[in-house]
Amino acid sequence: MPKAVIVATGLYTPPFSVSNTELVEAFNTYVERFNAAHAEAIAAGEITALAPSSPEFIEKASGIKARYVMNKTGIVDPEVMRPILPERPNEEISILAEMAVEAARQAIERWGKPASEIGAVICAASNMQRAYPAMAIEVQQALGIDGFAFDMNVACSSATFGIKTAADFIATGSAKAVLMVNPEICSGHLNFTDRDSHFIFGDVATAVILEDESQASGGWEILGTRLKTQFSNNIRNNFGFLNRTAPEGIGAKDKLFVQEGRKVFREVVPMVSEMIVEHAGDIGVEPTGLKRLWLHQANINMNEMIGRKVLGRDPQPGENVIILDTYANTSSAGSIIAFHTASDDFAPGETGLICSFGAGYSAGTVFVRKR
């Protein structure tokens, strides 16, 4: 049975960065205006006054210092508090597909082979900007790829689920090479008026190419993949096509990202840590021998705790890659950004772990070894 190899990755970084200071300035102005406009109701106890935030609070709670976005002006405007991304005509490539294509082209260039040798495209992300046609098919068309393409959504775990799916296509002979893209405009589903979450997400796109090892040069051997899901309402987004059938709920807070952060931390950290250790044992990999962890970039405190549980000690600098300080949480793309930016120094035979986790709950592990 053919085996898949990860042969190239790509990264598209949006042109605008928003610092915590900029984000807080807009948020606190919004809070002041809201409280002033609702002063009587607040005094009467009918509604609760909003509390201001600070850059220090954000960094301590998350490790995030800044984030990249596709539109900055709307986000930092207290009268708007959302990105402004005008609709495009159907004849023009959609913004999500455009981001994916940029990341894919970088991966294809690093691969060194023509896009025509790719047989399948998977768009694996936490949000698609439309129901159909599939974003992946638009990406396929833009790159001139034959074969087939489809979208998949497993929230923040979409990339590892996509890698597993791509590897299975190669193993069964359905394709000799597969492109997986992870375009994320997370700012579009973020409530910038919510103190507990307005700082969490950023925008980005990543790409991964997997190829049949019989024709691949270099790259990363996949030692094992494992997927896990467990239903939870603690991370949720109720936006969907049926919203119009219940107009009273349109615009409600639950139509954007909502979470019970403390519950997520308590439940996801042990689930993911145990999954990693068990998977490593099953495939004969010693966790303490891993050179590097490329984890989902949700929260620095969460990643540090998972790193300690997996390695059995505090990770040394460079062992547990952190990119969320500048990119924030980029959902499905986070672990791939970490892998893309911190893997070139591996020698043949050295091993690492790509791991993602998030809403669902969902989690995926991909152990790799440099060829």
mmCIF file of C-alpha atoms in Angstrom:
data_model
loop_
_atom_site.group_PDB
_atom_site.id
_atom_site.type_symbol
_atom_site.label_atom_id
_atom_site.label_comp_id
_atom_site.label_asym_id
_atom_site.label_seq_id
_atom_site.Cartn_x
_atom_site.Cartn_y
_atom_site.Cartn_z
ATOM 1 C CA MET A 1 0.000 0.000 0.000
ATOM 2 C CA PRO A 2 1.426 3.427 -0.944
ATOM 3 C CA LYS A 3 2.462 5.724 1.884
ATOM 4 C CA ALA A 4 2.053 9.485 1.961
ATOM 5 C CA VAL A 5 4.854 11.951 2.589
ATOM 6 C CA ILE A 6 4.477 15.627 3.504
ATOM 7 C CA VAL A 7 6.608 17.309 0.852
ATOM 8 C CA ALA A 8 5.858 21.034 1.093
ATOM 9 C CA THR A 9 4.001 23.724 2.994
ATOM 10 C CA GLY A 10 2.971 27.293 2.244
ATOM 11 C CA LEU A 11 1.889 30.327 4.247
ATOM 12 C CA TYR A 12 -0.080 33.417 3.294
ATOM 13 C CA THR A 13 0.063 36.221 5.880
ATOM 14 C CA PRO A 14 -2.462 39.086 5.517
ATOM 15 C CA PRO A 15 -1.107 42.615 5.010
ATOM 16 C CA PHE A 16 -2.415 44.185 8.224
ATOM 17 C CA SER A 17 -1.419 43.609 11.849
ATOM 18 C CA VAL A 18 -3.451 44.794 14.835
ATOM 19 C CA SER A 19 -1.622 45.127 18.145
ATOM 20 C CA ASN A 20 -3.242 44.556 21.508
ATOM 21 C CA THR A 21 -2.909 48.280 22.187
ATOM 22 C CA GLU A 22 -4.835 49.158 19.026
ATOM 23 C CA LEU A 23 -7.488 46.558 19.736
ATOM 24 C CA VAL A 24 -7.945 47.707 23.332
ATOM 25 C CA GLU A 25 -8.136 51.367 22.354
ATOM 26 C CA ALA A 26 -11.075 50.635 20.052
ATOM 27 C CA PHE A 27 -12.715 48.285 22.545
ATOM 28 C CA ASN A 28 -12.454 50.668 25.494
ATOM 29 C CA THR A 29 -13.872 53.521 23.429
ATOM 30 C CA TYR A 30 -16.778 51.267 22.488
ATOM 31 C CA VAL A 31 -17.271 50.393 26.176
ATOM 32 C CA GLU A 32 -17.288 54.047 27.238
ATOM 33 C CA ARG A 33 -19.859 54.940 24.587
ATOM 34 C CA PHE A 34 -22.041 51.934 25.387
ATOM 35 C CA ASN A 35 -22.061 52.652 29.113
ATOM 36 C CA ALA A 36 -22.830 56.337 28.528
ATOM 37 C CA ALA A 37 -25.678 55.530 26.156
ATOM 38 C CA HIS A 38 -27.188 53.047 28.626
ATOM 39 C CA ALA A 39 -26.418 54.914 31.853
ATOM 40 C CA GLU A 40 -30.012 54.963 33.096
ATOM 41 C CA ALA A 41 -30.567 51.253 32.466
ATOM 42 C CA ILE A 42 -27.249 50.451 34.142
ATOM 43 C CA ALA A 43 -28.168 52.578 37.182
ATOM 44 C CA ALA A 44 -31.527 50.816 37.393
ATOM 45 C CA GLY A 45 -29.856 47.416 37.312
ATOM 46 C CA GLU A 46 -31.556 46.484 34.053
ATOM 47 C CA ILE A 47 -28.285 45.816 32.249
ATOM 48 C CA THR A 48 -24.691 45.372 33.376
ATOM 49 C CA ALA A 49 -22.065 47.965 32.596
ATOM 50 C CA LEU A 50 -19.324 46.772 30.274
ATOM 51 C CA ALA A 51 -15.803 46.533 31.705
ATOM 52 C CA PRO A 52 -12.735 47.887 29.897
ATOM 53 C CA SER A 53 -9.781 45.741 28.875
ATOM 54 C CA SER A 54 -6.007 46.190 28.710
ATOM 55 C CA PRO A 55 -3.080 44.858 26.658
ATOM 56 C CA GLU A 56 -1.663 43.314 29.833
ATOM 57 C CA PHE A 57 -4.864 41.358 30.478
ATOM 58 C CA ILE A 58 -4.886 39.980 26.939
ATOM 59 C CA GLU A 59 -1.252 38.898 26.960
ATOM 60 C CA LYS A 60 -1.514 37.267 30.390
ATOM 61 C CA ALA A 61 -4.716 35.426 29.477
ATOM 62 C CA SER A 62 -3.579 34.200 26.068
ATOM 63 C CA GLY A 63 0.023 35.023 25.186
ATOM 64 C CA ILE A 64 -1.248 37.003 22.201
ATOM 65 C CA LYS A 65 0.401 40.338 21.385
ATOM 66 C CA ALA A 66 -0.939 40.976 17.868
ATOM 67 C CA ARG A 67 -2.832 39.371 15.026
ATOM 68 C CA TYR A 68 -2.932 39.643 11.225
ATOM 69 C CA VAL A 69 -6.223 40.531 9.550
ATOM 70 C CA MET A 70 -7.601 40.977 6.053
ATOM 71 C CA ASN A 71 -9.186 44.315 6.995
ATOM 72 C CA LYS A 72 -8.031 46.553 9.834
ATOM 73 C CA THR A 73 -10.030 49.761 9.494
ATOM 74 C CA GLY A 74 -13.360 48.274 10.566
ATOM 75 C CA ILE A 75 -11.894 46.324 13.467
ATOM 76 C CA VAL A 76 -10.256 49.352 15.104
ATOM 77 C CA ASP A 77 -13.234 51.663 14.488
ATOM 78 C CA PRO A 78 -15.404 51.794 17.661
ATOM 79 C CA GLU A 79 -18.440 52.504 15.475
ATOM 80 C CA VAL A 80 -17.894 49.370 13.360
ATOM 81 C CA MET A 81 -16.051 46.697 15.399
ATOM 82 C CA ARG A 82 -15.852 44.149 12.587
ATOM 83 C CA PRO A 83 -13.838 43.668 9.404
ATOM 84 C CA ILE A 84 -15.174 45.313 6.255
ATOM 85 C CA LEU A 85 -14.907 42.893 3.334
ATOM 86 C CA PRO A 86 -17.147 43.884 0.399
ATOM 87 C CA GLU A 87 -18.815 41.145 -1.615
ATOM 88 C CA ARG A 88 -17.159 40.293 -4.906
ATOM 89 C CA PRO A 89 -18.893 39.465 -8.182
ATOM 90 C CA ASN A 90 -19.175 35.762 -8.945
ATOM 91 C CA GLU A 91 -16.776 36.192 -11.849
ATOM 92 C CA GLU A 92 -14.003 37.269 -9.458
ATOM 93 C CA ILE A 93 -12.169 34.802 -7.222
ATOM 94 C CA SER A 94 -13.591 34.810 -3.699
ATOM 95 C CA ILE A 95 -11.434 36.215 -0.908
ATOM 96 C CA LEU A 96 -11.116 32.912 0.962
ATOM 97 C CA ALA A 97 -10.080 31.069 -2.204
ATOM 98 C CA GLU A 98 -7.639 33.850 -3.085
ATOM 99 C CA MET A 99 -5.884 33.463 0.273
ATOM 100 C CA ALA A 100 -5.750 29.690 -0.162
ATOM 101 C CA VAL A 101 -4.302 30.019 -3.662
ATOM 102 C CA GLU A 102 -1.510 32.296 -2.390
ATOM 103 C CA ALA A 103 -0.508 29.749 0.266
ATOM 104 C CA ALA A 104 -0.838 26.904 -2.244
ATOM 105 C CA ARG A 105 1.385 28.587 -4.817
ATOM 106 C CA GLN A 106 4.112 28.994 -2.217
ATOM 107 C CA ALA A 107 3.837 25.302 -1.318
ATOM 108 C CA ILE A 108 3.897 24.290 -4.993
ATOM 109 C CA GLU A 109 7.015 26.400 -5.566
ATOM 110 C CA ARG A 110 8.750 24.751 -2.603
ATOM 111 C CA TRP A 111 7.658 21.346 -3.901
ATOM 112 C CA GLY A 112 9.266 22.040 -7.264
ATOM 113 C CA LYS A 113 6.703 20.251 -9.408
ATOM 114 C CA PRO A 114 3.811 21.561 -11.537
ATOM 115 C CA ALA A 115 0.350 21.907 -10.010
ATOM 116 C CA SER A 116 -0.944 19.593 -12.734
ATOM 117 C CA GLU A 117 0.606 16.653 -10.855
ATOM 118 C CA ILE A 118 -1.799 17.201 -7.944
ATOM 119 C CA GLY A 119 -4.827 14.921 -8.122
ATOM 120 C CA ALA A 120 -7.011 16.250 -5.308
ATOM 121 C CA VAL A 121 -7.625 19.442 -3.326
ATOM 122 C CA ILE A 122 -9.040 19.615 0.197
ATOM 123 C CA CYS A 123 -10.097 22.918 1.734
ATOM 124 C CA ALA A 124 -10.082 22.234 5.479
ATOM 125 C CA ALA A 125 -11.101 25.232 7.584
ATOM 126 C CA SER A 126 -13.366 26.343 10.412
ATOM 127 C CA ASN A 127 -15.594 28.546 8.246
ATOM 128 C CA MET A 128 -16.478 28.632 4.558
ATOM 129 C CA GLN A 129 -17.796 31.884 3.156
ATOM 130 C CA ARG A 130 -20.573 30.146 1.242
ATOM 131 C CA ALA A 131 -22.392 26.832 1.103
ATOM 132 C CA TYR A 132 -21.572 26.019 -2.533
ATOM 133 C CA PRO A 133 -19.804 25.673 -4.871
ATOM 134 C CA ALA A 134 -17.051 24.293 -2.657
ATOM 135 C CA MET A 135 -14.131 26.602 -1.934
ATOM 136 C CA ALA A 136 -11.781 23.727 -2.774
ATOM 137 C CA ILE A 137 -13.178 23.476 -6.299
ATOM 138 C CA GLU A 138 -12.592 27.193 -6.826
ATOM 139 C CA VAL A 139 -9.005 26.758 -5.620
ATOM 140 C CA GLN A 140 -8.626 23.739 -7.904
ATOM 141 C CA GLN A 141 -9.781 25.770 -10.896
ATOM 142 C CA ALA A 142 -7.526 28.730 -10.074
ATOM 143 C CA LEU A 143 -4.466 26.470 -9.921
ATOM 144 C CA GLY A 144 -5.309 24.452 -13.041
ATOM 145 C CA ILE A 145 -5.615 21.124 -11.234
ATOM 146 C CA ASP A 146 -7.556 18.154 -12.611
ATOM 147 C CA GLY A 147 -9.104 15.484 -10.410
ATOM 148 C CA PHE A 148 -11.466 16.287 -7.539
ATOM 149 C CA ALA A 149 -11.845 18.749 -4.678
ATOM 150 C CA PHE A 150 -14.053 19.246 -1.636
ATOM 151 C CA ASP A 151 -14.423 21.208 1.595
ATOM 152 C CA MET A 152 -14.275 19.853 5.139
ATOM 153 C CA ASN A 153 -14.825 21.520 8.503
ATOM 154 C CA VAL A 154 -13.640 20.145 11.834
ATOM 155 C CA ALA A 155 -13.093 23.615 13.298
ATOM 156 C CA CYS A 156 -9.581 24.104 14.704
ATOM 157 C CA SER A 157 -8.705 20.453 14.011
ATOM 158 C CA SER A 158 -9.425 20.704 10.297
ATOM 159 C CA ALA A 159 -5.768 20.595 9.206
ATOM 160 C CA THR A 160 -4.859 17.327 10.918
ATOM 161 C CA PHE A 161 -8.133 15.780 9.753
ATOM 162 C CA GLY A 162 -7.246 17.020 6.271
ATOM 163 C CA ILE A 163 -3.748 15.529 6.430
ATOM 164 C CA LYS A 164 -5.197 12.183 7.488
ATOM 165 C CA THR A 165 -7.759 12.299 4.677
ATOM 166 C CA ALA A 166 -5.128 13.236 2.094
ATOM 167 C CA ALA A 167 -2.821 10.451 3.285
ATOM 168 C CA ASP A 168 -5.668 7.957 2.983
ATOM 169 C CA PHE A 169 -6.375 9.054 -0.600
ATOM 170 C CA ILE A 170 -2.736 8.401 -1.454
ATOM 171 C CA ALA A 171 -2.735 5.061 0.373
ATOM 172 C CA THR A 172 -5.748 3.852 -1.613
ATOM 173 C CA GLY A 173 -4.389 5.073 -4.939
ATOM 174 C CA SER A 174 -7.052 7.755 -5.402
ATOM 175 C CA ALA A 175 -4.342 10.369 -5.973
ATOM 176 C CA LYS A 176 -0.563 10.519 -6.243
ATOM 177 C CA ALA A 177 -0.404 13.989 -4.702
ATOM 178 C CA VAL A 178 -2.924 15.973 -2.663
ATOM 179 C CA LEU A 179 -3.082 19.671 -1.819
ATOM 180 C CA MET A 180 -4.710 20.679 1.451
ATOM 181 C CA VAL A 181 -5.391 24.355 2.154
ATOM 182 C CA ASN A 182 -6.535 26.083 5.349
ATOM 183 C CA PRO A 183 -7.809 29.609 4.627
ATOM 184 C CA GLU A 184 -9.070 31.298 7.778
ATOM 185 C CA ILE A 185 -10.748 34.700 8.115
ATOM 186 C CA CYS A 186 -11.421 34.205 11.804
ATOM 187 C CA SER A 187 -12.003 37.926 12.304
ATOM 188 C CA GLY A 188 -15.270 37.437 10.435
ATOM 189 C CA HIS A 189 -16.826 35.301 13.181
ATOM 190 C CA LEU A 190 -15.296 37.142 16.134
ATOM 191 C CA ASN A 191 -17.343 39.401 18.420
ATOM 192 C CA PHE A 192 -15.082 42.427 18.822
ATOM 193 C CA THR A 193 -17.425 43.855 21.474
ATOM 194 C CA ASP A 194 -16.895 40.914 23.856
ATOM 195 C CA ARG A 195 -14.126 41.464 26.419
ATOM 196 C CA ASP A 196 -13.449 37.752 26.940
ATOM 197 C CA SER A 197 -12.930 36.858 23.285
ATOM 198 C CA HIS A 198 -12.367 39.962 21.118
ATOM 199 C CA PHE A 199 -8.597 39.386 21.070
ATOM 200 C CA ILE A 200 -8.484 35.658 20.319
ATOM 201 C CA PHE A 201 -8.388 35.276 16.543
ATOM 202 C CA GLY A 202 -6.413 36.336 13.496
ATOM 203 C CA ASP A 203 -6.576 35.695 9.740
ATOM 204 C CA VAL A 204 -4.184 33.589 7.644
ATOM 205 C CA ALA A 205 -3.978 30.763 5.103
ATOM 206 C CA THR A 206 -1.732 27.704 5.020
ATOM 207 C CA ALA A 207 -1.169 24.886 2.557
ATOM 208 C CA VAL A 208 0.264 21.370 2.737
ATOM 209 C CA ILE A 209 1.173 19.059 -0.148
ATOM 210 C CA LEU A 210 1.302 15.310 0.420
ATOM 211 C CA GLU A 211 2.741 12.902 -2.146
ATOM 212 C CA ASP A 212 3.179 9.187 -2.729
ATOM 213 C CA GLU A 213 6.558 8.304 -1.187
ATOM 214 C CA SER A 214 7.538 6.321 -4.290
ATOM 215 C CA GLN A 215 7.848 9.553 -6.260
ATOM 216 C CA ALA A 216 8.652 12.007 -3.465
ATOM 217 C CA SER A 217 12.014 13.590 -2.803
ATOM 218 C CA GLY A 218 12.823 14.377 0.820
ATOM 219 C CA GLY A 219 9.950 15.565 2.955
ATOM 220 C CA TRP A 220 8.433 14.032 6.049
ATOM 221 C CA GLU A 221 7.413 10.433 6.608
ATOM 222 C CA ILE A 222 4.080 10.139 8.405
ATOM 223 C CA LEU A 223 4.627 7.698 11.259
ATOM 224 C CA GLY A 224 1.013 7.716 12.355
ATOM 225 C CA THR A 225 -2.197 9.733 12.405
ATOM 226 C CA ARG A 226 -5.053 9.625 14.881
ATOM 227 C CA LEU A 227 -8.339 11.515 15.086
ATOM 228 C CA LYS A 228 -10.758 11.995 17.978
ATOM 229 C CA THR A 229 -14.079 13.759 18.498
ATOM 230 C CA GLN A 230 -16.231 14.220 21.581
ATOM 231 C CA PHE A 231 -19.343 16.401 21.485
ATOM 232 C CA SER A 232 -19.328 19.598 23.540
ATOM 233 C CA ASN A 233 -21.264 22.877 23.485
ATOM 234 C CA ASN A 234 -18.407 24.726 25.179
ATOM 235 C CA ILE A 235 -17.164 26.130 21.854
ATOM 236 C CA ARG A 236 -19.961 27.013 19.486
ATOM 237 C CA ASN A 237 -21.078 29.162 16.563
ATOM 238 C CA ASN A 238 -24.773 28.971 15.624
ATOM 239 C CA PHE A 239 -24.554 30.917 12.383
ATOM 240 C CA GLY A 240 -26.066 28.967 9.503
ATOM 241 C CA PHE A 241 -28.494 28.828 6.616
ATOM 242 C CA LEU A 242 -31.495 28.192 8.865
ATOM 243 C CA ASN A 243 -31.032 31.490 10.733
ATOM 244 C CA ARG A 244 -33.400 33.196 8.297
ATOM 245 C CA THR A 245 -36.187 30.836 9.373
ATOM 246 C CA ALA A 246 -35.963 32.229 12.930
ATOM 247 C CA PRO A 247 -35.442 35.969 12.371
ATOM 248 C CA GLU A 248 -35.733 36.759 16.080
ATOM 249 C CA GLY A 249 -32.288 35.220 16.567
ATOM 250 C CA ILE A 250 -30.508 37.012 13.739
ATOM 251 C CA GLY A 251 -27.662 39.101 15.112
ATOM 252 C CA ALA A 252 -27.619 37.365 18.497
ATOM 253 C CA LYS A 253 -24.235 36.790 20.135
ATOM 254 C CA ASP A 254 -24.375 33.039 19.532
ATOM 255 C CA LYS A 255 -24.246 33.648 15.770
ATOM 256 C CA LEU A 256 -20.556 34.441 16.301
ATOM 257 C CA PHE A 257 -17.843 32.556 18.186
ATOM 258 C CA VAL A 258 -18.769 31.833 21.810
ATOM 259 C CA GLN A 259 -17.004 29.642 24.343
ATOM 260 C CA GLU A 260 -16.784 28.645 27.987
ATOM 261 C CA GLY A 261 -13.047 29.192 28.156
ATOM 262 C CA ARG A 262 -12.319 27.731 31.583
ATOM 263 C CA LYS A 263 -14.298 24.578 30.831
ATOM 264 C CA VAL A 264 -12.492 24.187 27.521
ATOM 265 C CA PHE A 265 -9.123 24.468 29.243
ATOM 266 C CA ARG A 266 -10.001 21.917 31.934
ATOM 267 C CA GLU A 267 -11.413 19.385 29.497
ATOM 268 C CA VAL A 268 -9.265 19.731 26.378
ATOM 269 C CA VAL A 269 -5.795 19.774 27.967
ATOM 270 C CA PRO A 270 -6.058 16.285 29.526
ATOM 271 C CA MET A 271 -7.902 14.893 26.490
ATOM 272 C CA VAL A 272 -5.192 16.039 24.083
ATOM 273 C CA SER A 273 -2.252 15.201 26.358
ATOM 274 C CA GLU A 274 -3.483 11.650 26.902
ATOM 275 C CA MET A 275 -4.222 11.218 23.209
ATOM 276 C CA ILE A 276 -0.683 12.247 22.252
ATOM 277 C CA VAL A 277 1.003 9.965 24.784
ATOM 278 C CA GLU A 278 -1.213 6.983 23.928
ATOM 279 C CA HIS A 279 -0.740 7.434 20.185
ATOM 280 C CA ALA A 280 3.023 7.738 20.603
ATOM 281 C CA GLY A 281 3.114 4.511 22.597
ATOM 282 C CA ASP A 282 1.024 2.664 20.033
ATOM 283 C CA ILE A 283 3.407 3.515 17.186
ATOM 284 C CA GLY A 284 6.606 3.067 19.189
ATOM 285 C CA VAL A 285 7.575 6.719 19.520
ATOM 286 C CA GLU A 286 9.006 7.955 22.809
ATOM 287 C CA PRO A 287 7.388 11.352 23.562
ATOM 288 C CA THR A 288 10.494 12.564 25.369
ATOM 289 C CA GLY A 289 12.457 11.932 22.175
ATOM 290 C CA LEU A 290 10.400 14.314 20.059
ATOM 291 C CA LYS A 291 12.491 17.202 18.804
ATOM 292 C CA ARG A 292 9.552 19.550 18.439
ATOM 293 C CA LEU A 293 5.835 19.997 19.057
ATOM 294 C CA TRP A 294 3.784 21.957 16.536
ATOM 295 C CA LEU A 295 0.552 22.416 18.451
ATOM 296 C CA HIS A 296 -2.663 24.255 17.689
ATOM 297 C CA GLN A 297 -2.084 27.880 18.641
ATOM 298 C CA ALA A 298 -5.045 28.652 20.884
ATOM 299 C CA ASN A 299 -3.579 29.784 24.172
ATOM 300 C CA ILE A 300 -0.017 29.860 25.468
ATOM 301 C CA ASN A 301 -1.012 28.534 28.890
ATOM 302 C CA MET A 302 -2.788 25.583 27.292
ATOM 303 C CA ASN A 303 0.162 24.792 25.015
ATOM 304 C CA GLU A 304 2.688 25.018 27.829
ATOM 305 C CA MET A 305 0.677 22.612 29.972
ATOM 306 C CA ILE A 306 0.259 20.121 27.119
ATOM 307 C CA GLY A 307 3.992 20.376 26.423
ATOM 308 C CA ARG A 308 4.841 19.577 30.040
ATOM 309 C CA LYS A 309 2.454 16.625 30.159
ATOM 310 C CA VAL A 310 3.768 15.156 26.899
ATOM 311 C CA LEU A 311 7.490 15.693 27.486
ATOM 312 C CA GLY A 312 7.362 15.063 31.233
ATOM 313 C CA ARG A 313 9.201 18.332 31.912
ATOM 314 C CA ASP A 314 9.191 21.990 30.982
ATOM 315 C CA PRO A 315 9.854 22.259 27.235
ATOM 316 C CA GLN A 316 13.184 23.772 26.275
ATOM 317 C CA PRO A 317 13.238 26.828 23.978
ATOM 318 C CA GLY A 318 12.292 25.729 20.483
ATOM 319 C CA GLU A 319 10.724 22.424 21.519
ATOM 320 C CA ASN A 320 7.154 23.730 21.827
ATOM 321 C CA VAL A 321 6.707 26.230 19.007
ATOM 322 C CA ILE A 322 4.694 29.360 19.797
ATOM 323 C CA ILE A 323 3.590 31.647 16.971
ATOM 324 C CA LEU A 324 0.336 32.886 18.507
ATOM 325 C CA ASP A 325 2.103 35.926 19.946
ATOM 326 C CA THR A 326 2.116 37.486 16.468
ATOM 327 C CA TYR A 327 -0.588 35.476 14.635
ATOM 328 C CA ALA A 328 -3.062 34.880 17.506
ATOM 329 C CA ASN A 329 -5.386 31.881 17.190
ATOM 330 C CA THR A 330 -5.746 31.114 13.485
ATOM 331 C CA SER A 331 -7.960 28.065 13.998
ATOM 332 C CA SER A 332 -7.087 25.215 11.611
ATOM 333 C CA ALA A 333 -3.950 26.947 10.333
ATOM 334 C CA GLY A 334 -2.112 27.428 13.640
ATOM 335 C CA SER A 335 -0.276 24.118 13.871
ATOM 336 C CA ILE A 336 0.665 24.353 10.190
ATOM 337 C CA ILE A 337 2.111 27.854 10.637
ATOM 338 C CA ALA A 338 4.199 26.460 13.490
ATOM 339 C CA PHE A 339 5.362 23.525 11.334
ATOM 340 C CA HIS A 340 6.028 25.730 8.308
ATOM 341 C CA THR A 341 8.115 28.274 10.211
ATOM 342 C CA ALA A 342 10.021 25.936 12.537
ATOM 343 C CA SER A 343 10.960 22.707 10.771
ATOM 344 C CA ASP A 344 13.806 23.491 8.372
ATOM 345 C CA ASP A 345 16.482 22.617 10.943
ATOM 346 C CA PHE A 346 15.506 18.931 11.234
ATOM 347 C CA ALA A 347 18.040 16.280 10.271
ATOM 348 C CA PRO A 348 16.963 12.984 8.676
ATOM 349 C CA GLY A 349 15.557 10.634 11.316
ATOM 350 C CA GLU A 350 14.442 13.344 13.747
ATOM 351 C CA THR A 351 10.787 13.265 14.785
ATOM 352 C CA GLY A 352 8.112 15.785 15.679
ATOM 353 C CA LEU A 353 4.375 16.092 16.242
ATOM 354 C CA ILE A 354 1.731 18.150 14.454
ATOM 355 C CA CYS A 355 -1.332 18.338 16.708
ATOM 356 C CA SER A 356 -4.553 20.313 16.495
ATOM 357 C CA PHE A 357 -7.577 20.508 18.777
ATOM 358 C CA GLY A 358 -10.663 22.618 19.262
ATOM 359 C CA ALA A 359 -14.407 22.856 18.791
ATOM 360 C CA GLY A 360 -16.349 19.668 18.627
ATOM 361 C CA TYR A 361 -14.446 18.763 20.713
ATOM 362 C CA SER A 362 -12.018 17.489 18.109
ATOM 363 C CA ALA A 363 -8.340 16.609 18.044
ATOM 364 C CA GLY A 364 -5.835 15.161 15.605
ATOM 365 C CA THR A 365 -2.247 13.952 15.934
ATOM 366 C CA VAL A 366 0.263 13.495 13.109
ATOM 367 C CA PHE A 367 3.693 12.128 14.061
ATOM 368 C CA VAL A 368 6.322 12.837 11.404
ATOM 369 C CA ARG A 369 9.958 11.920 10.788
ATOM 370 C CA LYS A 370 12.337 13.818 8.554
ATOM 371 C CA ARG A 371 13.418 11.753 5.536
#
